[in-house]
Amino acid sequence: DIQMTQSPSSLSASVGDRVTITCRASQGIRNDLGWYQQKPGKAPKRLIYAASSLQSGVPSRFSGSGSGTEFTLTISSLQPEDFATYYCLQHNTYPRTFGQGTKVEIK
Amino acid sequence: EVQLLESGGGLVQPGGSLRLSCAASGLIFSNYAMSWVRQAPGKGLEWVSTVSGSGGDTYYADSVKGRFTISRDNSKNTLYLQMNSLRAEDTAVYYCAKGSVGGYGPDYWGQGTLVTVSS
């Protein structure tokens, strides 16, 4: 199985900060990775697909990069509505695997 | 607008069974793979199972293989998850999720249904 190691597990940041979250795959997954945002009590929402493509309707302050084994989600200027938990998901092989999640909290 | 509505969750005793349903609208249902993803209380997301658009191919997490069965009825635009031999560790919110064009992983998710396994 492919393991997805996501870091950090949590971070504190202020509105306007640049935030970076990383996912590392235990083996190469090309660009078969998505990033999801989840707020408490709500379903996940896809932000990025194919590692770097922005989901329709998602603000351009979100961006993704990477290929192979290392991937990054960047929020260029953190907004109040961005405080949430973020997950990566590899869809290269079965079983699909998520990262452990990164909780973004208000500093 | 794509809508996914799960139902069938509830309280069940260990060893019991439950069938979840996910009614889909706003899409050509048979065109898309569909998945179940769960989230235990206070925990992260765990992929459970995926079925192809035709229903001919199914995939399972090791943690549920042999106990859970995913299926779909394309004439009813409905996805199912039959869960047998339930364990306490199966307690979670279960989400159905729609696969996206190009196989890029799920794009739309339902709001989830809570399954609690307890005596």
PDB file of N, CA, C and O in Angstrom, chain A residues 1 31-34 36 38 41-46 49-50 55 87 89 91 94-100, chain B residues 33 37 39 43-47 50 59-62 95 100 102-112:
ATOM      1  N   ASP A   1       0.834  -1.189   0.000  1.00  0.00           N
ATOM      2  CA  ASP A   1       0.000   0.000   0.000  1.00  0.00           C
ATOM      3  C   ASP A   1       0.883   1.258   0.000  1.00  0.00           C
ATOM      4  O   ASP A   1       1.977   1.265   0.575  1.00  0.00           O
ATOM      5  N   ASN A  31       1.198  12.393 -10.852  1.00  0.00           N
ATOM      6  CA  ASN A  31       0.512  13.566 -10.295  1.00  0.00           C
ATOM      7  C   ASN A  31      -0.896  13.199  -9.827  1.00  0.00           C
ATOM      8  O   ASN A  31      -1.808  14.023  -9.826  1.00  0.00           O
ATOM      9  N   ASP A  32      -1.063  11.940  -9.386  1.00  0.00           N
ATOM     10  CA  ASP A  32      -2.381  11.425  -9.014  1.00  0.00           C
ATOM     11  C   ASP A  32      -2.711  11.774  -7.562  1.00  0.00           C
ATOM     12  O   ASP A  32      -2.876  10.888  -6.698  1.00  0.00           O
ATOM     13  N   LEU A  33      -2.844  13.061  -7.304  1.00  0.00           N
ATOM     14  CA  LEU A  33      -3.052  13.522  -5.940  1.00  0.00           C
ATOM     15  C   LEU A  33      -4.039  14.679  -5.915  1.00  0.00           C
ATOM     16  O   LEU A  33      -4.003  15.564  -6.781  1.00  0.00           O
ATOM     17  N   GLY A  34      -4.900  14.649  -4.907  1.00  0.00           N
ATOM     18  CA  GLY A  34      -5.833  15.753  -4.690  1.00  0.00           C
ATOM     19  C   GLY A  34      -5.687  16.300  -3.284  1.00  0.00           C
ATOM     20  O   GLY A  34      -5.182  15.617  -2.384  1.00  0.00           O
ATOM     21  N   TYR A  36      -7.927  18.300  -0.198  1.00  0.00           N
ATOM     22  CA  TYR A  36      -9.284  18.528   0.286  1.00  0.00           C
ATOM     23  C   TYR A  36      -9.260  19.376   1.548  1.00  0.00           C
ATOM     24  O   TYR A  36      -8.353  19.239   2.374  1.00  0.00           O
ATOM     25  N   GLN A  38     -11.620  20.369   4.912  1.00  0.00           N
ATOM     26  CA  GLN A  38     -12.785  19.949   5.681  1.00  0.00           C
ATOM     27  C   GLN A  38     -12.959  20.859   6.893  1.00  0.00           C
ATOM     28  O   GLN A  38     -12.023  21.052   7.673  1.00  0.00           O
ATOM     29  N   GLY A  41     -17.796  19.232  11.146  1.00  0.00           N
ATOM     30  CA  GLY A  41     -19.171  18.830  10.894  1.00  0.00           C
ATOM     31  C   GLY A  41     -19.590  18.856   9.437  1.00  0.00           C
ATOM     32  O   GLY A  41     -20.768  18.631   9.139  1.00  0.00           O
ATOM     33  N   LYS A  42     -18.651  19.122   8.556  1.00  0.00           N
ATOM     34  CA  LYS A  42     -18.965  19.239   7.128  1.00  0.00           C
ATOM     35  C   LYS A  42     -18.228  18.183   6.311  1.00  0.00           C
ATOM     36  O   LYS A  42     -17.247  17.603   6.763  1.00  0.00           O
ATOM     37  N   ALA A  43     -18.739  17.966   5.099  1.00  0.00           N
ATOM     38  CA  ALA A  43     -18.069  17.050   4.188  1.00  0.00           C
ATOM     39  C   ALA A  43     -16.804  17.703   3.622  1.00  0.00           C
ATOM     40  O   ALA A  43     -16.716  18.926   3.538  1.00  0.00           O
ATOM     41  N   PRO A  44     -15.828  16.890   3.238  1.00  0.00           N
ATOM     42  CA  PRO A  44     -14.652  17.441   2.567  1.00  0.00           C
ATOM     43  C   PRO A  44     -15.029  18.121   1.255  1.00  0.00           C
ATOM     44  O   PRO A  44     -16.015  17.763   0.610  1.00  0.00           O
ATOM     45  N   LYS A  45     -14.192  19.077   0.884  1.00  0.00           N
ATOM     46  CA  LYS A  45     -14.372  19.820  -0.363  1.00  0.00           C
ATOM     47  C   LYS A  45     -13.050  19.763  -1.114  1.00  0.00           C
ATOM     48  O   LYS A  45     -11.990  20.023  -0.541  1.00  0.00           O
ATOM     49  N   ARG A  46     -13.115  19.400  -2.390  1.00  0.00           N
ATOM     50  CA  ARG A  46     -11.882  19.312  -3.169  1.00  0.00           C
ATOM     51  C   ARG A  46     -11.415  20.713  -3.574  1.00  0.00           C
ATOM     52  O   ARG A  46     -12.180  21.515  -4.085  1.00  0.00           O
ATOM     53  N   TYR A  49      -6.901  19.138  -7.894  1.00  0.00           N
ATOM     54  CA  TYR A  49      -6.826  17.804  -8.453  1.00  0.00           C
ATOM     55  C   TYR A  49      -5.627  17.721  -9.386  1.00  0.00           C
ATOM     56  O   TYR A  49      -5.079  18.756  -9.796  1.00  0.00           O
ATOM     57  N   ALA A  50      -5.230  16.498  -9.694  1.00  0.00           N
ATOM     58  CA  ALA A  50      -4.040  16.281 -10.536  1.00  0.00           C
ATOM     59  C   ALA A  50      -2.854  17.094 -10.028  1.00  0.00           C
ATOM     60  O   ALA A  50      -2.098  17.667 -10.806  1.00  0.00           O
ATOM     61  N   GLN A  55      -9.597  23.361  -8.551  1.00  0.00           N
ATOM     62  CA  GLN A  55     -11.002  23.010  -8.716  1.00  0.00           C
ATOM     63  C   GLN A  55     -11.806  24.270  -9.035  1.00  0.00           C
ATOM     64  O   GLN A  55     -11.554  25.340  -8.454  1.00  0.00           O
ATOM     65  N   TYR A  87      -6.474  17.663   3.826  1.00  0.00           N
ATOM     66  CA  TYR A  87      -6.028  16.298   3.577  1.00  0.00           C
ATOM     67  C   TYR A  87      -5.553  16.155   2.134  1.00  0.00           C
ATOM     68  O   TYR A  87      -6.162  16.726   1.209  1.00  0.00           O
ATOM     69  N   LEU A  89      -4.949  13.153  -0.853  1.00  0.00           N
ATOM     70  CA  LEU A  89      -5.455  11.826  -1.208  1.00  0.00           C
ATOM     71  C   LEU A  89      -4.769  11.371  -2.480  1.00  0.00           C
ATOM     72  O   LEU A  89      -4.793  12.069  -3.497  1.00  0.00           O
ATOM     73  N   HIS A  91      -4.740   8.866  -5.626  1.00  0.00           N
ATOM     74  CA  HIS A  91      -5.655   8.005  -6.388  1.00  0.00           C
ATOM     75  C   HIS A  91      -4.899   7.320  -7.517  1.00  0.00           C
ATOM     76  O   HIS A  91      -5.449   7.076  -8.594  1.00  0.00           O
ATOM     77  N   TYR A  94      -4.992   1.335  -5.815  1.00  0.00           N
ATOM     78  CA  TYR A  94      -5.819   0.877  -4.703  1.00  0.00           C
ATOM     79  C   TYR A  94      -4.946   0.073  -3.741  1.00  0.00           C
ATOM     80  O   TYR A  94      -4.070  -0.669  -4.178  1.00  0.00           O
ATOM     81  N   PRO A  95      -5.174   0.202  -2.436  1.00  0.00           N
ATOM     82  CA  PRO A  95      -6.182   1.054  -1.805  1.00  0.00           C
ATOM     83  C   PRO A  95      -5.813   2.531  -1.863  1.00  0.00           C
ATOM     84  O   PRO A  95      -4.642   2.882  -1.742  1.00  0.00           O
ATOM     85  N   ARG A  96      -6.836   3.382  -2.056  1.00  0.00           N
ATOM     86  CA  ARG A  96      -6.610   4.811  -1.974  1.00  0.00           C
ATOM     87  C   ARG A  96      -6.177   5.151  -0.547  1.00  0.00           C
ATOM     88  O   ARG A  96      -6.620   4.513   0.410  1.00  0.00           O
ATOM     89  N   THR A  97      -5.321   6.150  -0.398  1.00  0.00           N
ATOM     90  CA  THR A  97      -4.858   6.521   0.928  1.00  0.00           C
ATOM     91  C   THR A  97      -4.815   8.036   1.088  1.00  0.00           C
ATOM     92  O   THR A  97      -4.386   8.759   0.176  1.00  0.00           O
ATOM     93  N   PHE A  98      -5.258   8.465   2.274  1.00  0.00           N
ATOM     94  CA  PHE A  98      -5.238   9.864   2.655  1.00  0.00           C
ATOM     95  C   PHE A  98      -4.015  10.150   3.518  1.00  0.00           C
ATOM     96  O   PHE A  98      -3.512   9.266   4.236  1.00  0.00           O
ATOM     97  N   GLY A  99      -3.562  11.393   3.491  1.00  0.00           N
ATOM     98  CA  GLY A  99      -2.644  11.853   4.510  1.00  0.00           C
ATOM     99  C   GLY A  99      -3.398  11.962   5.841  1.00  0.00           C
ATOM    100  O   GLY A  99      -4.624  11.900   5.891  1.00  0.00           O
ATOM    101  N   GLN A 100      -2.627  12.161   6.902  1.00  0.00           N
ATOM    102  CA  GLN A 100      -3.214  12.167   8.244  1.00  0.00           C
ATOM    103  C   GLN A 100      -3.985  13.447   8.550  1.00  0.00           C
ATOM    104  O   GLN A 100      -4.717  13.514   9.534  1.00  0.00           O
TER     105      GLN A 100
ATOM    106  N   ALA B  33     -17.416   6.532 -11.401  1.00  0.00           N
ATOM    107  CA  ALA B  33     -17.122   5.683 -10.260  1.00  0.00           C
ATOM    108  C   ALA B  33     -17.648   6.370  -9.006  1.00  0.00           C
ATOM    109  O   ALA B  33     -17.736   7.599  -8.949  1.00  0.00           O
ATOM    110  N   VAL B  37     -16.206   6.737   1.838  1.00  0.00           N
ATOM    111  CA  VAL B  37     -15.091   7.179   2.682  1.00  0.00           C
ATOM    112  C   VAL B  37     -15.663   7.384   4.074  1.00  0.00           C
ATOM    113  O   VAL B  37     -16.773   7.915   4.209  1.00  0.00           O
ATOM    114  N   GLN B  39     -15.060   8.433   8.416  1.00  0.00           N
ATOM    115  CA  GLN B  39     -14.297   9.250   9.358  1.00  0.00           C
ATOM    116  C   GLN B  39     -14.757   8.915  10.764  1.00  0.00           C
ATOM    117  O   GLN B  39     -15.880   9.259  11.151  1.00  0.00           O
ATOM    118  N   LYS B  43     -11.170  11.672  14.124  1.00  0.00           N
ATOM    119  CA  LYS B  43     -10.065  11.099  13.347  1.00  0.00           C
ATOM    120  C   LYS B  43     -10.060  11.624  11.920  1.00  0.00           C
ATOM    121  O   LYS B  43     -10.918  12.407  11.520  1.00  0.00           O
ATOM    122  N   GLY B  44      -9.094  11.136  11.143  1.00  0.00           N
ATOM    123  CA  GLY B  44      -8.967  11.548   9.756  1.00  0.00           C
ATOM    124  C   GLY B  44      -9.853  10.738   8.824  1.00  0.00           C
ATOM    125  O   GLY B  44     -10.633   9.884   9.240  1.00  0.00           O
ATOM    126  N   LEU B  45      -9.700  11.022   7.540  1.00  0.00           N
ATOM    127  CA  LEU B  45     -10.490  10.360   6.513  1.00  0.00           C
ATOM    128  C   LEU B  45      -9.874   9.011   6.154  1.00  0.00           C
ATOM    129  O   LEU B  45      -8.646   8.886   6.067  1.00  0.00           O
ATOM    130  N   GLU B  46     -10.727   8.017   5.936  1.00  0.00           N
ATOM    131  CA  GLU B  46     -10.287   6.678   5.534  1.00  0.00           C
ATOM    132  C   GLU B  46     -11.105   6.224   4.340  1.00  0.00           C
ATOM    133  O   GLU B  46     -12.343   6.117   4.430  1.00  0.00           O
ATOM    134  N   TRP B  47     -10.434   5.936   3.230  1.00  0.00           N
ATOM    135  CA  TRP B  47     -11.115   5.368   2.075  1.00  0.00           C
ATOM    136  C   TRP B  47     -11.606   3.956   2.410  1.00  0.00           C
ATOM    137  O   TRP B  47     -10.873   3.171   3.022  1.00  0.00           O
ATOM    138  N   THR B  50     -14.613   1.515  -3.534  1.00  0.00           N
ATOM    139  CA  THR B  50     -14.965   2.183  -4.786  1.00  0.00           C
ATOM    140  C   THR B  50     -15.588   1.179  -5.739  1.00  0.00           C
ATOM    141  O   THR B  50     -15.175   0.007  -5.767  1.00  0.00           O
ATOM    142  N   TYR B  59     -13.486  -2.300  -5.348  1.00  0.00           N
ATOM    143  CA  TYR B  59     -12.229  -2.256  -4.614  1.00  0.00           C
ATOM    144  C   TYR B  59     -12.552  -1.969  -3.147  1.00  0.00           C
ATOM    145  O   TYR B  59     -13.481  -1.217  -2.850  1.00  0.00           O
ATOM    146  N   TYR B  60     -11.740  -2.562  -2.257  1.00  0.00           N
ATOM    147  CA  TYR B  60     -12.004  -2.430  -0.827  1.00  0.00           C
ATOM    148  C   TYR B  60     -10.729  -2.189  -0.035  1.00  0.00           C
ATOM    149  O   TYR B  60      -9.659  -2.701  -0.388  1.00  0.00           O
ATOM    150  N   ALA B  61     -10.873  -1.464   1.062  1.00  0.00           N
ATOM    151  CA  ALA B  61      -9.796  -1.386   2.041  1.00  0.00           C
ATOM    152  C   ALA B  61      -9.673  -2.732   2.736  1.00  0.00           C
ATOM    153  O   ALA B  61     -10.675  -3.441   2.930  1.00  0.00           O
ATOM    154  N   ASP B  62      -8.450  -3.075   3.134  1.00  0.00           N
ATOM    155  CA  ASP B  62      -8.241  -4.342   3.827  1.00  0.00           C
ATOM    156  C   ASP B  62      -9.092  -4.433   5.089  1.00  0.00           C
ATOM    157  O   ASP B  62      -9.529  -5.519   5.482  1.00  0.00           O
ATOM    158  N   TYR B  95     -19.279   8.783   4.250  1.00  0.00           N
ATOM    159  CA  TYR B  95     -19.574   9.691   3.145  1.00  0.00           C
ATOM    160  C   TYR B  95     -19.590   8.919   1.835  1.00  0.00           C
ATOM    161  O   TYR B  95     -18.718   8.068   1.604  1.00  0.00           O
ATOM    162  N   SER B 100     -14.430  11.716 -10.381  1.00  0.00           N
ATOM    163  CA  SER B 100     -14.440  12.790 -11.365  1.00  0.00           C
ATOM    164  C   SER B 100     -13.930  12.301 -12.710  1.00  0.00           C
ATOM    165  O   SER B 100     -13.297  11.254 -12.817  1.00  0.00           O
ATOM    166  N   GLY B 102     -11.776  11.691 -15.818  1.00  0.00           N
ATOM    167  CA  GLY B 102     -10.331  11.519 -15.915  1.00  0.00           C
ATOM    168  C   GLY B 102      -9.740  10.730 -14.768  1.00  0.00           C
ATOM    169  O   GLY B 102      -8.530  10.554 -14.687  1.00  0.00           O
ATOM    170  N   GLY B 103     -10.592  10.264 -13.867  1.00  0.00           N
ATOM    171  CA  GLY B 103     -10.108   9.464 -12.743  1.00  0.00           C
ATOM    172  C   GLY B 103      -9.327  10.257 -11.727  1.00  0.00           C
ATOM    173  O   GLY B 103      -8.443   9.714 -11.044  1.00  0.00           O
ATOM    174  N   TYR B 104      -9.669  11.552 -11.578  1.00  0.00           N
ATOM    175  CA  TYR B 104      -8.898  12.413 -10.685  1.00  0.00           C
ATOM    176  C   TYR B 104      -9.345  12.357  -9.232  1.00  0.00           C
ATOM    177  O   TYR B 104      -9.125  13.283  -8.481  1.00  0.00           O
ATOM    178  N   GLY B 105     -10.009  11.278  -8.843  1.00  0.00           N
ATOM    179  CA  GLY B 105     -10.413  11.190  -7.450  1.00  0.00           C
ATOM    180  C   GLY B 105     -11.738  11.899  -7.223  1.00  0.00           C
ATOM    181  O   GLY B 105     -12.233  12.618  -8.087  1.00  0.00           O
ATOM    182  N   PRO B 106     -12.332  11.728  -6.049  1.00  0.00           N
ATOM    183  CA  PRO B 106     -13.670  12.266  -5.792  1.00  0.00           C
ATOM    184  C   PRO B 106     -13.734  13.777  -5.864  1.00  0.00           C
ATOM    185  O   PRO B 106     -12.840  14.464  -5.351  1.00  0.00           O
ATOM    186  N   ASP B 107     -14.805  14.301  -6.479  1.00  0.00           N
ATOM    187  CA  ASP B 107     -14.967  15.742  -6.518  1.00  0.00           C
ATOM    188  C   ASP B 107     -16.156  16.225  -5.688  1.00  0.00           C
ATOM    189  O   ASP B 107     -16.077  17.279  -5.048  1.00  0.00           O
ATOM    190  N   TYR B 108     -17.243  15.468  -5.666  1.00  0.00           N
ATOM    191  CA  TYR B 108     -18.389  15.855  -4.850  1.00  0.00           C
ATOM    192  C   TYR B 108     -18.628  14.807  -3.773  1.00  0.00           C
ATOM    193  O   TYR B 108     -18.482  13.605  -4.016  1.00  0.00           O
ATOM    194  N   TRP B 109     -19.030  15.298  -2.595  1.00  0.00           N
ATOM    195  CA  TRP B 109     -19.258  14.431  -1.449  1.00  0.00           C
ATOM    196  C   TRP B 109     -20.651  14.704  -0.880  1.00  0.00           C
ATOM    197  O   TRP B 109     -21.134  15.830  -0.907  1.00  0.00           O
ATOM    198  N   GLY B 110     -21.269  13.637  -0.343  1.00  0.00           N
ATOM    199  CA  GLY B 110     -22.491  13.837   0.413  1.00  0.00           C
ATOM    200  C   GLY B 110     -22.183  14.374   1.798  1.00  0.00           C
ATOM    201  O   GLY B 110     -21.018  14.570   2.153  1.00  0.00           O
ATOM    202  N   GLN B 111     -23.220  14.598   2.591  1.00  0.00           N
ATOM    203  CA  GLN B 111     -23.049  15.161   3.925  1.00  0.00           C
ATOM    204  C   GLN B 111     -22.766  14.099   4.980  1.00  0.00           C
ATOM    205  O   GLN B 111     -22.431  14.433   6.124  1.00  0.00           O
ATOM    206  N   GLY B 112     -22.899  12.846   4.630  1.00  0.00           N
ATOM    207  CA  GLY B 112     -22.505  11.774   5.528  1.00  0.00           C
ATOM    208  C   GLY B 112     -23.649  11.219   6.350  1.00  0.00           C
ATOM    209  O   GLY B 112     -24.660  11.892   6.596  1.00  0.00           O
TER     210      GLY B 112
END
